[in-house]
Amino acid sequence: MIVLAGAVVIIGPWLLGLNRPFSLAPALILLGVCGVLSAILLWRYPEPTGTGLPPSTGVWLLFLAYVGIWTRFGIPYDSDLQLARFSGLLLLFWILSQWGARGDRWKWLLGLLLLSVSIMAWYAVILNARGSNMILWLMERPDDYGMRASGAFVCPNHFAQMLGLFLPLSLVLAVYRGCGLPLRILGGYTFLVSLYPLLLTQSRAGWIGALVGIGLAVWLMASRKGMRHAILAALILLAAFAGVGFTLWHTSEIVRARVEKTMKGDVRLQLWQDTLDLIQDHPVLGSGPGSFRFAYHDYQHVMKNYLDPEFAHNEYLHFTAELGGVGITLAALAWGVLMIALTRRFWKADRDRDRVLLGGGLAALAGTLAHAAFDFQFNIYGNAVLIITVAGLVCGVTAPIRSDRERKAGAARLTALLALLLSAYVLVTGVRYWGVTRVLAGADAATRSLSSADAEQLFSRARFWYASNWRIALREADYLRKRSAWNRNPEMRERQLNEAEALYQQVLRANPWEVNARYGLSGLLWIRGEQEQALDIRLRLAEQRPFDAFLQAEAAVALDMMGRAREAIPYMQKAWILARDETYRKELNKLKAKAKRAAPAG
């Protein structure tokens, strides 16, 4: 089971950060299997001695219970998947702290992790030198990122977070004794080869997280020698950071360009303003797990640059928006309990190994929490898995061994039963997620080829895999609407329109923020000849989504088709300004010419 968990931890980040169905689904399945095996082992052999549950487990269970309650009222499928992701992380935390920390397993796992990080660092440097924006053989990095290094991640910020997580830990492993010579060598090597690619990421959040982590690591290890050393270390760190910053400002065009961009204003500030409006409307319970990317658009008034921001680029605001004050309080309490417990262990530690792991681990986690104020690494499963791995190994290796009286077989079996339930949920959700994504991919191919029998069969199979996935109904409704437009049989066409309308309404009951379902309903009304009602929907969509060029253009097209070219001009003009698409410019010129010809008649 440690091998399976290790595969998720080490291979996962190489697969686009476990942020695609083809990699996330197997990761959930493997974590579920690991959890089941661990639960069975603990039930079969409830050892009277051991480390017990890792710190903050109880609070994390409360957090999961809260998210679980939300799944009954939130957006189906999206909230289920979010609960499975959180549950998988808690299982990984427990598994690594219990079994990964035994013997020398943690050394092998940590060593392989450091080796993987160093290889990805070299990979990023080589790609940058070659001027390539490929991510393995899987895809090209989006043009928006330019030549910013991202390793095997899509986004450079997430690659920077991974480097920032291991920089303080590898530095402490290299400088201080206690974890053996192989880890000291790997730690030093990983630290050195990670610095330059961190610069190449051009990630300001990554730089901040790394500075916080490295600075705290140095200060913690120095403070063990007394207050004088702590004060001296703090002064040296301030001088060193100032010197490094001054040098990079005058020698590095990358640093200077990124800092100047920040000083001119960052898009995150606009995004955060809109997110605060969302939070203000849902302050206690939030809008629901996995709902941000849908709910946000109703509050998008300041931020113009992103059409579809999936995350708030600030984990604290993001989870407050989705889970409300209750959810963010539970999450903050869990992290607080964990950090306090590890800090207490650090000051009490009398073994070199524990001091090294606790000092480096605390610094790594603190740097991650600083990075989280500007990014969304907890929503990128590959990053979240690495964070939990560091926390789990540090908790397990440094945990005090409890006596026979402190741990009873009954408590161990209760833990095993709870772990089995969580594992079963993660495993089943992972299998269903894998199945539905594969079947829907086939259904999309069938709809493109206009193979009606295959498409209908595949939509039915998709519902078998995950009936609560509202995206199935949305895609089937779009398919039926498009087919009805070409159907010359009135009865069959009306039946298709009725089925499509029922499916669109089903989507809106599951996810009232889904704009594509509302747009689809307008298309149905247009086919039925109810143009006024269709136009009303499109105009309201254009008003609600003022920065969506497609919806602005569709409103203009609808107005034009109803002979209202002059009224259509502002919408098409806005679409052209937003997207700078030549198609919109040509349509705008046509509308202006048409309005000009119609002027004398008016």
Coordinates of C-alpha atoms in Angstrom, one line a residue:
M1 CA 0.0 0.0 0.0
I2 CA 3.0 2.3 0.6
V3 CA 4.1 1.6 -3.0
L4 CA 0.6 2.5 -4.3
A5 CA 0.6 5.7 -2.2
G6 CA 4.1 6.5 -3.3
A7 CA 3.1 6.1 -6.9
V8 CA 0.4 8.8 -6.5
V9 CA 2.8 11.1 -4.7
I10 CA 5.8 10.7 -7.0
I11 CA 4.3 10.1 -10.4
G12 CA 1.1 12.2 -9.9
P13 CA 2.8 15.6 -10.2
W14 CA 4.3 14.5 -13.6
L15 CA 0.8 14.0 -15.0
L16 CA -0.2 17.7 -15.4
G17 CA -0.4 18.0 -11.6
L18 CA -3.2 15.4 -11.4
N19 CA -5.5 18.1 -12.7
R20 CA -7.0 16.2 -15.6
P21 CA -9.5 13.3 -15.5
F22 CA -7.0 10.8 -17.0
S23 CA -4.7 11.4 -14.0
L24 CA -7.0 12.5 -11.2
A25 CA -9.4 9.5 -11.5
P26 CA -6.6 6.8 -11.1
A27 CA -5.1 8.8 -8.3
L28 CA -8.4 8.7 -6.4
I29 CA -8.8 5.0 -7.1
L30 CA -5.3 4.3 -5.9
L31 CA -5.8 6.3 -2.7
G32 CA -9.1 4.5 -2.1
V33 CA -7.4 1.1 -2.5
C34 CA -4.6 2.2 -0.2
G35 CA -7.1 3.3 2.4
V36 CA -9.0 0.0 2.2
L37 CA -5.8 -2.1 2.6
S38 CA -4.7 0.1 5.5
A39 CA -8.1 -0.2 7.2
I40 CA -8.2 -4.0 6.8
L41 CA -4.6 -4.2 8.2
L42 CA -5.4 -2.1 11.2
W43 CA -8.6 -4.1 11.9
R44 CA -6.8 -7.4 11.6
Y45 CA -3.8 -6.3 13.7
P46 CA -4.9 -3.6 16.1
E47 CA -1.5 -3.0 17.6
P48 CA -1.6 -1.8 21.2
T49 CA 1.3 0.5 20.6
G50 CA 1.8 3.1 17.9
T51 CA 1.7 6.8 17.1
G52 CA -2.1 7.2 17.2
L53 CA -3.9 9.5 14.9
P54 CA -1.9 12.5 13.5
P55 CA -2.6 15.9 14.9
S56 CA -5.8 17.7 13.7
T57 CA -7.4 14.5 12.4
G58 CA -10.6 15.2 14.5
V59 CA -11.0 18.7 13.1
W60 CA -10.4 17.5 9.5
L61 CA -13.2 14.9 10.1
L62 CA -15.5 17.7 11.1
F63 CA -14.5 19.6 8.0
L64 CA -15.3 16.5 5.8
A65 CA -18.6 16.1 7.6
Y66 CA -19.5 19.7 6.8
V67 CA -18.6 19.3 3.1
G68 CA -20.5 16.0 3.1
I69 CA -23.6 17.7 4.3
W70 CA -23.1 20.3 1.6
T71 CA -23.1 17.6 -1.1
R72 CA -26.8 17.0 -0.3
F73 CA -27.7 20.6 -1.2
G74 CA -24.9 21.8 -3.4
I75 CA -24.2 21.2 -7.1
P76 CA -24.4 17.5 -7.7
Y77 CA -21.2 15.8 -9.0
D78 CA -19.0 18.8 -8.5
S79 CA -19.6 18.7 -4.7
D80 CA -19.2 14.9 -4.7
L81 CA -15.9 15.2 -6.4
Q82 CA -14.7 17.9 -4.1
L83 CA -15.6 15.7 -1.1
A84 CA -13.7 12.7 -2.6
R85 CA -10.6 14.9 -3.2
F86 CA -10.6 16.1 0.4
S87 CA -11.2 12.6 1.7
G88 CA -8.4 11.2 -0.3
L89 CA -6.0 13.8 1.1
L90 CA -7.0 12.9 4.7
L91 CA -6.5 9.2 3.9
L92 CA -3.1 9.9 2.5
F93 CA -2.2 12.0 5.6
W94 CA -3.3 9.1 7.9
I95 CA -1.6 6.3 5.8
L96 CA 1.8 8.1 5.6
S97 CA 1.8 9.1 9.3
Q98 CA 1.0 5.5 10.3
W99 CA 2.8 3.2 7.9
G100 CA 5.0 5.4 5.8
A101 CA 6.9 6.5 8.8
R102 CA 7.9 3.0 10.0
G103 CA 11.4 1.8 9.7
D104 CA 13.3 3.4 6.9
R105 CA 10.3 3.7 4.5
W106 CA 10.1 7.4 5.0
K107 CA 13.7 7.8 3.9
W108 CA 13.1 5.9 0.7
L109 CA 9.9 7.9 0.0
L110 CA 11.4 11.3 0.8
G111 CA 14.5 10.4 -1.2
L112 CA 12.5 9.5 -4.3
L113 CA 10.5 12.7 -3.9
L114 CA 13.6 14.8 -3.8
L115 CA 15.0 13.0 -6.8
S116 CA 11.7 13.5 -8.7
V117 CA 11.7 17.2 -7.9
S118 CA 15.3 17.6 -9.0
I119 CA 14.6 15.8 -12.3
M120 CA 11.6 18.1 -13.0
A121 CA 13.8 21.1 -12.2
W122 CA 16.3 20.0 -14.8
Y123 CA 13.5 19.2 -17.2
A124 CA 12.2 22.8 -16.9
V125 CA 15.6 24.3 -17.4
I126 CA 16.3 22.2 -20.5
L127 CA 12.9 23.1 -22.1
N128 CA 13.5 26.7 -21.4
A129 CA 17.0 26.5 -23.0
R130 CA 15.4 24.9 -26.1
G131 CA 12.6 27.5 -26.2
S132 CA 10.0 24.7 -26.0
N133 CA 6.6 25.1 -24.4
M134 CA 5.7 21.5 -24.5
I135 CA 4.6 19.6 -21.3
L136 CA 5.9 16.1 -21.8
W137 CA 4.2 14.7 -24.9
L138 CA 0.7 15.6 -23.5
M139 CA 0.1 19.2 -24.5
E140 CA 1.6 22.7 -25.2
R141 CA 1.7 25.2 -22.4
P142 CA -0.9 28.0 -23.0
D143 CA 0.4 31.0 -24.8
D144 CA -0.5 33.3 -21.9
Y145 CA 2.4 31.9 -19.9
G146 CA 5.0 32.6 -22.6
M147 CA 8.3 31.0 -21.8
R148 CA 7.7 30.8 -18.0
A149 CA 9.0 27.5 -16.8
S150 CA 6.3 25.0 -15.6
G151 CA 8.0 21.6 -15.6
A152 CA 5.3 19.0 -15.9
F153 CA 2.6 21.4 -14.6
V154 CA 0.3 23.5 -16.9
C155 CA 0.7 26.6 -14.8
P156 CA 4.2 27.9 -13.8
N157 CA 2.8 29.0 -10.4
H158 CA 2.0 25.4 -9.4
F159 CA 5.5 24.3 -10.5
A160 CA 6.9 27.1 -8.4
Q161 CA 4.8 26.0 -5.4
M162 CA 6.3 22.5 -5.6
L163 CA 9.8 23.9 -5.7
G164 CA 9.1 26.3 -2.9
L165 CA 7.7 23.4 -0.8
F166 CA 10.9 21.4 -1.0
L167 CA 13.5 24.1 -0.9
P168 CA 13.4 24.7 2.8
L169 CA 13.1 21.0 3.6
S170 CA 16.0 20.1 1.3
L171 CA 18.1 22.9 2.8
V172 CA 17.7 21.7 6.3
L173 CA 18.3 18.1 5.3
A174 CA 21.6 19.2 3.6
V175 CA 23.0 21.4 6.4
Y176 CA 22.1 19.5 9.5
R177 CA 22.8 15.9 10.5
G178 CA 20.2 13.4 11.6
C179 CA 18.6 11.9 8.5
G180 CA 21.6 10.1 7.0
L181 CA 24.2 10.8 4.3
P182 CA 22.1 9.9 1.3
L183 CA 19.3 12.3 2.2
R184 CA 21.9 15.0 3.0
I185 CA 23.4 14.7 -0.5
L186 CA 19.9 14.6 -2.2
G187 CA 18.8 17.5 -0.1
G188 CA 21.7 19.7 -1.1
Y189 CA 21.5 18.7 -4.7
T190 CA 17.7 19.3 -4.9
F191 CA 18.2 22.7 -3.2
L192 CA 20.8 23.9 -5.7
V193 CA 19.1 22.7 -8.9
S194 CA 15.7 24.1 -7.9
L195 CA 16.8 27.7 -7.4
Y196 CA 17.3 28.7 -11.1
P197 CA 14.0 27.1 -12.4
L198 CA 12.2 28.8 -9.5
L199 CA 13.4 32.1 -11.0
L200 CA 12.4 31.0 -14.5
T201 CA 8.8 30.3 -13.4
Q202 CA 8.5 34.1 -12.9
S203 CA 6.0 33.3 -10.1
R204 CA 5.8 36.1 -7.6
A205 CA 3.8 33.9 -5.3
G206 CA 6.4 31.1 -5.7
W207 CA 9.2 33.5 -4.8
I208 CA 7.3 34.8 -1.7
G209 CA 6.5 31.2 -0.5
A210 CA 10.1 30.1 -1.0
L211 CA 11.5 33.1 0.8
V212 CA 9.1 32.6 3.8
G213 CA 10.0 28.9 3.9
I214 CA 13.8 29.3 3.6
G215 CA 13.8 32.2 6.1
L216 CA 11.8 30.3 8.6
A217 CA 13.8 27.2 8.2
V218 CA 17.1 29.0 8.9
W219 CA 15.6 30.9 11.9
L220 CA 14.0 27.8 13.5
M221 CA 17.2 25.8 13.3
A222 CA 19.3 28.8 14.7
S223 CA 16.8 29.5 17.5
R224 CA 17.4 26.0 18.9
K225 CA 20.7 27.4 20.1
G226 CA 19.2 30.2 22.1
M227 CA 17.7 33.7 21.9
R228 CA 21.0 35.3 20.8
H229 CA 21.3 33.0 17.8
A230 CA 17.6 33.6 17.0
I231 CA 18.1 37.4 16.9
L232 CA 21.3 37.2 15.0
A233 CA 19.7 34.8 12.4
A234 CA 16.8 37.2 12.0
L235 CA 19.1 40.1 11.3
I236 CA 21.3 38.1 8.9
L237 CA 18.2 36.9 7.1
L238 CA 16.9 40.4 6.7
A239 CA 20.2 41.6 5.3
A240 CA 20.6 38.6 3.1
F241 CA 17.1 38.9 1.6
A242 CA 17.6 42.7 1.0
G243 CA 20.9 42.0 -0.7
V244 CA 19.5 39.2 -2.9
G245 CA 16.5 41.4 -3.8
F246 CA 18.8 44.4 -4.6
T247 CA 21.1 42.2 -6.8
L248 CA 18.2 40.6 -8.7
W249 CA 16.5 43.9 -9.3
H250 CA 19.6 45.3 -10.9
T251 CA 20.7 42.1 -12.7
S252 CA 17.6 40.1 -13.6
E253 CA 15.2 41.4 -16.3
I254 CA 12.7 38.7 -15.2
V255 CA 12.5 40.0 -11.6
R256 CA 12.4 43.6 -12.6
A257 CA 9.6 42.9 -15.2
R258 CA 7.5 40.9 -12.7
V259 CA 7.8 43.5 -9.9
E260 CA 7.0 46.4 -12.2
K261 CA 3.9 44.6 -13.4
T262 CA 2.8 44.1 -9.8
M263 CA 3.3 47.8 -9.1
K264 CA 1.1 48.7 -12.0
G265 CA -1.7 46.6 -10.6
D266 CA -2.4 42.9 -10.7
V267 CA -5.5 41.2 -12.1
R268 CA -5.8 39.3 -8.8
L269 CA -6.9 42.5 -7.0
Q270 CA -9.8 42.8 -9.4
L271 CA -10.7 39.1 -9.0
W272 CA -10.6 39.4 -5.2
Q273 CA -12.9 42.4 -5.2
D274 CA -15.6 40.4 -7.1
T275 CA -15.0 37.4 -4.8
L276 CA -15.6 39.6 -1.8
D277 CA -19.0 40.5 -3.2
L278 CA -19.8 36.7 -3.6
I279 CA -18.7 36.1 0.0
Q280 CA -20.9 39.0 1.2
D281 CA -24.0 37.3 -0.3
H282 CA -23.0 33.9 1.2
P283 CA -21.1 34.7 4.4
V284 CA -21.9 31.8 6.7
L285 CA -22.3 28.6 4.5
G286 CA -20.9 29.7 1.2
S287 CA -22.2 29.0 -2.3
G288 CA -21.2 25.3 -2.1
P289 CA -18.2 23.0 -2.8
G290 CA -17.0 23.3 -6.3
S291 CA -19.4 26.2 -7.2
F292 CA -17.0 29.1 -7.5
R293 CA -16.4 29.0 -11.2
F294 CA -20.2 29.1 -11.8
A295 CA -21.3 31.5 -9.1
Y296 CA -18.5 34.0 -9.6
H297 CA -19.9 35.3 -13.0
D298 CA -22.9 36.8 -11.3
Y299 CA -20.5 39.0 -9.3
Q300 CA -18.0 39.7 -12.0
H301 CA -18.1 43.5 -12.3
V302 CA -14.4 44.6 -11.8
M303 CA -12.3 41.9 -13.3
K304 CA -12.3 42.0 -17.1
N305 CA -9.2 39.9 -18.1
Y306 CA -10.5 36.4 -17.4
L307 CA -13.6 35.0 -19.1
D308 CA -13.7 31.8 -16.9
P309 CA -11.7 32.1 -13.7
E310 CA -12.1 28.7 -12.0
F311 CA -10.5 29.8 -8.8
A312 CA -10.1 33.0 -6.7
H313 CA -6.3 32.9 -6.9
N314 CA -6.4 33.2 -3.1
E315 CA -7.2 30.0 -1.3
Y316 CA -8.5 31.8 1.8
L317 CA -11.0 33.8 -0.2
H318 CA -11.8 30.8 -2.5
F319 CA -12.8 28.4 0.3
T320 CA -14.6 31.2 2.2
A321 CA -16.7 31.8 -1.0
E322 CA -17.5 28.1 -1.5
L323 CA -17.7 26.9 2.1
G324 CA -18.5 30.1 4.0
G325 CA -17.4 31.2 7.4
V326 CA -18.1 27.7 8.9
G327 CA -15.9 25.9 6.3
I328 CA -13.0 28.3 6.4
T329 CA -13.0 28.3 10.2
L330 CA -12.9 24.5 10.4
A331 CA -10.0 24.4 7.8
A332 CA -8.1 27.2 9.6
L333 CA -8.6 25.4 12.9
A334 CA -7.3 22.1 11.4
W335 CA -4.2 23.8 10.0
G336 CA -3.7 25.7 13.2
V337 CA -3.8 22.6 15.4
L338 CA -1.4 20.8 13.1
M339 CA 1.1 23.7 13.0
I340 CA 0.9 24.2 16.8
A341 CA 1.4 20.5 17.4
L342 CA 4.5 20.3 15.1
T343 CA 5.9 23.5 16.7
R344 CA 5.6 22.1 20.2
R345 CA 7.3 18.9 19.0
F346 CA 10.1 21.0 17.5
W347 CA 10.9 22.8 20.7
K348 CA 10.8 19.6 22.7
A349 CA 12.7 17.4 20.2
D350 CA 15.9 15.8 21.5
R351 CA 16.9 13.8 18.5
D352 CA 18.7 15.3 15.5
R353 CA 16.4 13.5 13.1
D354 CA 13.3 15.0 14.6
R355 CA 14.7 18.5 14.8
V356 CA 15.7 18.4 11.1
L357 CA 12.4 17.0 9.9
L358 CA 10.3 19.3 12.1
G359 CA 12.3 22.4 11.3
G360 CA 12.3 21.7 7.5
G361 CA 8.6 20.5 7.5
L362 CA 7.3 23.5 9.5
A363 CA 9.1 25.9 7.2
A364 CA 7.8 24.1 4.1
L365 CA 4.2 24.2 5.3
A366 CA 4.5 27.8 6.3
G367 CA 5.8 28.8 2.9
T368 CA 2.9 26.9 1.3
L369 CA 0.4 28.8 3.4
A370 CA 2.1 32.1 2.4
H371 CA 1.9 31.1 -1.3
A372 CA -1.8 30.2 -0.8
A373 CA -2.6 33.9 -0.4
F374 CA -1.9 34.4 -4.1
D375 CA -2.7 31.1 -5.8
F376 CA -4.8 28.0 -5.6
Q377 CA -2.4 25.0 -5.0
F378 CA -4.9 23.2 -2.7
N379 CA -7.2 23.0 -5.7
I380 CA -4.5 21.4 -7.9
Y381 CA -4.4 17.9 -6.6
G382 CA -0.8 17.2 -7.5
N383 CA 0.3 20.1 -5.3
A384 CA -2.1 19.2 -2.5
V385 CA -0.8 15.6 -2.5
L386 CA 2.8 16.8 -2.1
I387 CA 1.8 19.2 0.8
I388 CA 0.0 16.4 2.6
T389 CA 2.9 14.0 2.0
V390 CA 5.3 16.4 3.7
A391 CA 2.9 16.9 6.6
G392 CA 2.1 13.2 7.0
L393 CA 5.7 12.0 6.9
V394 CA 6.8 14.7 9.4
C395 CA 3.9 13.9 11.7
G396 CA 4.5 10.1 11.6
V397 CA 8.3 10.1 12.0
T398 CA 8.4 12.5 14.8
A399 CA 5.3 11.2 16.7
P400 CA 5.9 10.0 20.3
I401 CA 5.3 6.3 20.7
R402 CA 2.2 5.7 22.9
S403 CA 2.0 3.0 25.6
D404 CA -0.3 0.0 25.8
R405 CA -2.7 1.8 28.0
E406 CA -3.0 4.8 25.7
R407 CA -4.1 2.9 22.7
K408 CA -6.7 0.2 22.9
A409 CA -7.7 -2.4 20.2
G410 CA -11.3 -1.0 20.2
A411 CA -10.1 2.5 19.3
A412 CA -7.9 1.1 16.6
R413 CA -10.8 -0.9 15.1
L414 CA -13.1 2.2 15.2
T415 CA -10.4 4.1 13.3
A416 CA -10.2 1.2 10.8
L417 CA -13.9 1.3 10.3
L418 CA -14.0 5.0 9.7
A419 CA -11.0 4.7 7.3
L420 CA -12.8 1.9 5.4
L421 CA -15.9 4.1 4.9
L422 CA -13.9 7.0 3.6
S423 CA -11.8 4.8 1.4
A424 CA -14.9 3.2 -0.1
Y425 CA -16.3 6.6 -0.9
V426 CA -13.0 7.8 -2.5
L427 CA -12.6 4.5 -4.5
V428 CA -16.2 4.4 -5.8
T429 CA -16.2 8.1 -6.7
G430 CA -12.8 7.7 -8.5
V431 CA -14.2 4.7 -10.5
R432 CA -17.4 6.6 -11.4
Y433 CA -15.4 9.7 -12.4
W434 CA -13.2 7.6 -14.6
G435 CA -16.1 5.8 -16.2
V436 CA -18.2 8.9 -16.9
T437 CA -15.4 10.9 -18.4
R438 CA -14.5 8.1 -20.8
V439 CA -18.1 7.6 -21.9
L440 CA -18.8 11.3 -22.3
A441 CA -15.7 11.6 -24.5
G442 CA -17.1 8.9 -26.7
A443 CA -20.5 10.6 -26.7
D444 CA -19.0 13.9 -27.8
A445 CA -17.3 12.1 -30.7
A446 CA -20.6 10.5 -31.7
T447 CA -22.5 13.8 -31.7
R448 CA -19.8 15.4 -33.9
S449 CA -20.2 12.6 -36.4
L450 CA -24.0 12.8 -36.2
S451 CA -24.3 9.2 -35.2
S452 CA -27.6 9.4 -33.3
A453 CA -27.9 5.8 -32.2
D454 CA -24.4 5.7 -30.8
A455 CA -24.8 9.1 -29.1
E456 CA -28.1 8.1 -27.4
Q457 CA -26.6 4.8 -26.2
L458 CA -23.5 6.6 -24.8
F459 CA -25.5 9.2 -23.0
S460 CA -27.4 6.3 -21.4
R461 CA -24.2 4.6 -20.4
A462 CA -22.9 7.9 -19.0
R463 CA -25.9 8.2 -16.7
F464 CA -25.3 4.6 -15.5
W465 CA -21.8 5.7 -14.4
Y466 CA -22.8 9.0 -12.8
A467 CA -26.5 9.8 -12.9
S468 CA -26.1 13.0 -10.9
N469 CA -23.6 14.5 -13.4
W470 CA -25.6 17.3 -14.8
R471 CA -23.1 17.7 -17.7
I472 CA -24.6 14.6 -19.2
A473 CA -28.0 16.2 -19.4
L474 CA -26.5 19.5 -20.8
R475 CA -24.6 17.7 -23.6
E476 CA -27.6 15.6 -24.5
A477 CA -29.9 18.6 -24.5
D478 CA -27.5 20.5 -26.8
Y479 CA -27.4 17.5 -29.1
L480 CA -31.2 17.2 -29.3
R481 CA -31.6 20.9 -29.9
K482 CA -29.1 20.9 -32.8
R483 CA -30.8 17.8 -34.4
S484 CA -34.2 19.3 -34.1
A485 CA -33.1 22.3 -36.1
W486 CA -32.5 20.0 -39.1
N487 CA -35.5 17.7 -38.5
R488 CA -38.2 18.1 -41.2
N489 CA -40.7 15.8 -39.3
P490 CA -42.8 18.2 -37.1
E491 CA -43.8 15.5 -34.6
M492 CA -40.3 14.2 -34.2
R493 CA -38.9 17.7 -34.0
E494 CA -41.3 18.7 -31.3
R495 CA -40.5 15.6 -29.3
Q496 CA -36.8 16.4 -29.5
L497 CA -37.4 19.9 -28.4
N498 CA -39.5 18.8 -25.5
E499 CA -36.9 16.3 -24.4
A500 CA -34.2 19.0 -24.7
E501 CA -36.2 21.5 -22.7
A502 CA -36.7 19.0 -19.9
L503 CA -33.0 18.2 -19.9
Y504 CA -32.1 21.9 -19.8
Q505 CA -34.5 22.4 -16.8
Q506 CA -32.8 19.4 -15.1
V507 CA -29.4 21.1 -15.5
L508 CA -30.7 24.4 -14.0
R509 CA -32.2 22.6 -11.0
A510 CA -28.8 21.0 -10.4
N511 CA -26.7 24.1 -11.2
P512 CA -28.7 27.3 -11.4
W513 CA -25.6 29.2 -12.5
E514 CA -25.0 27.2 -15.6
V515 CA -25.2 29.8 -18.4
N516 CA -25.0 27.2 -21.3
A517 CA -28.4 25.7 -20.2
R518 CA -30.0 29.2 -20.3
Y519 CA -28.5 29.9 -23.7
G520 CA -29.7 26.5 -24.9
L521 CA -33.3 27.3 -23.8
S522 CA -33.1 30.5 -25.8
G523 CA -32.2 28.4 -28.9
L524 CA -35.2 26.1 -28.3
L525 CA -37.5 29.1 -28.2
W526 CA -36.0 30.4 -31.4
I527 CA -36.6 27.1 -33.2
R528 CA -40.2 27.1 -32.0
G529 CA -40.7 30.6 -33.4
E530 CA -40.9 32.3 -30.0
Q531 CA -38.3 35.0 -30.9
E532 CA -39.3 37.6 -28.3
Q533 CA -38.9 35.2 -25.4
A534 CA -35.6 33.9 -26.9
L535 CA -34.3 37.4 -27.3
D536 CA -35.3 38.3 -23.8
I537 CA -33.1 35.4 -22.5
R538 CA -30.1 36.4 -24.6
L539 CA -30.3 40.1 -23.6
R540 CA -30.5 39.1 -19.9
L541 CA -27.5 36.8 -20.4
A542 CA -25.5 39.6 -22.1
E543 CA -26.4 41.9 -19.2
Q544 CA -25.4 39.3 -16.5
R545 CA -22.2 38.4 -18.3
P546 CA -20.9 41.8 -19.5
F547 CA -17.4 40.4 -20.2
D548 CA -18.4 37.4 -22.3
A549 CA -17.8 38.3 -25.9
F550 CA -19.8 35.3 -27.3
L551 CA -22.9 36.3 -25.4
Q552 CA -22.6 39.9 -26.4
A553 CA -22.3 38.8 -30.1
E554 CA -25.3 36.4 -29.8
A555 CA -27.5 39.2 -28.4
A556 CA -26.5 41.3 -31.4
V557 CA -27.2 38.5 -33.8
A558 CA -30.7 37.9 -32.3
L559 CA -31.5 41.7 -32.5
D560 CA -30.3 41.8 -36.1
M561 CA -32.5 38.8 -37.1
M562 CA -35.5 40.6 -35.7
G563 CA -34.7 43.7 -37.8
R564 CA -33.2 45.8 -35.0
A565 CA -29.8 46.3 -36.4
R566 CA -29.2 49.7 -34.8
E567 CA -29.9 48.2 -31.3
A568 CA -27.5 45.3 -32.1
I569 CA -24.5 47.6 -32.8
P570 CA -23.5 48.3 -29.1
Y571 CA -23.5 44.5 -28.3
M572 CA -21.4 43.6 -31.3
Q573 CA -19.1 46.5 -30.7
K574 CA -18.6 45.3 -27.1
A575 CA -17.9 41.7 -28.4
W576 CA -15.2 43.2 -30.7
I577 CA -13.6 45.2 -27.9
L578 CA -13.5 42.2 -25.6
A579 CA -12.2 39.5 -28.0
R580 CA -10.6 41.5 -30.8
D581 CA -11.8 38.8 -33.1
E582 CA -11.9 39.7 -36.8
T583 CA -15.2 37.9 -37.2
Y584 CA -16.8 40.3 -34.8
R585 CA -15.3 43.3 -36.5
K586 CA -16.7 42.3 -39.9
E587 CA -20.1 41.6 -38.4
L588 CA -20.0 45.1 -36.7
N589 CA -19.3 46.7 -40.0
K590 CA -22.2 44.9 -41.6
L591 CA -24.5 46.0 -38.8
K592 CA -23.4 49.6 -39.2
A593 CA -24.0 49.5 -43.0
K594 CA -27.4 47.9 -42.5
A595 CA -28.4 50.5 -39.9
K596 CA -27.2 53.3 -42.2
R597 CA -29.3 51.9 -45.2
A598 CA -32.3 51.7 -42.9
A599 CA -32.0 55.2 -41.6
P600 CA -33.9 57.0 -44.4
A601 CA -36.8 54.6 -44.1
G602 CA -36.9 55.5 -40.3

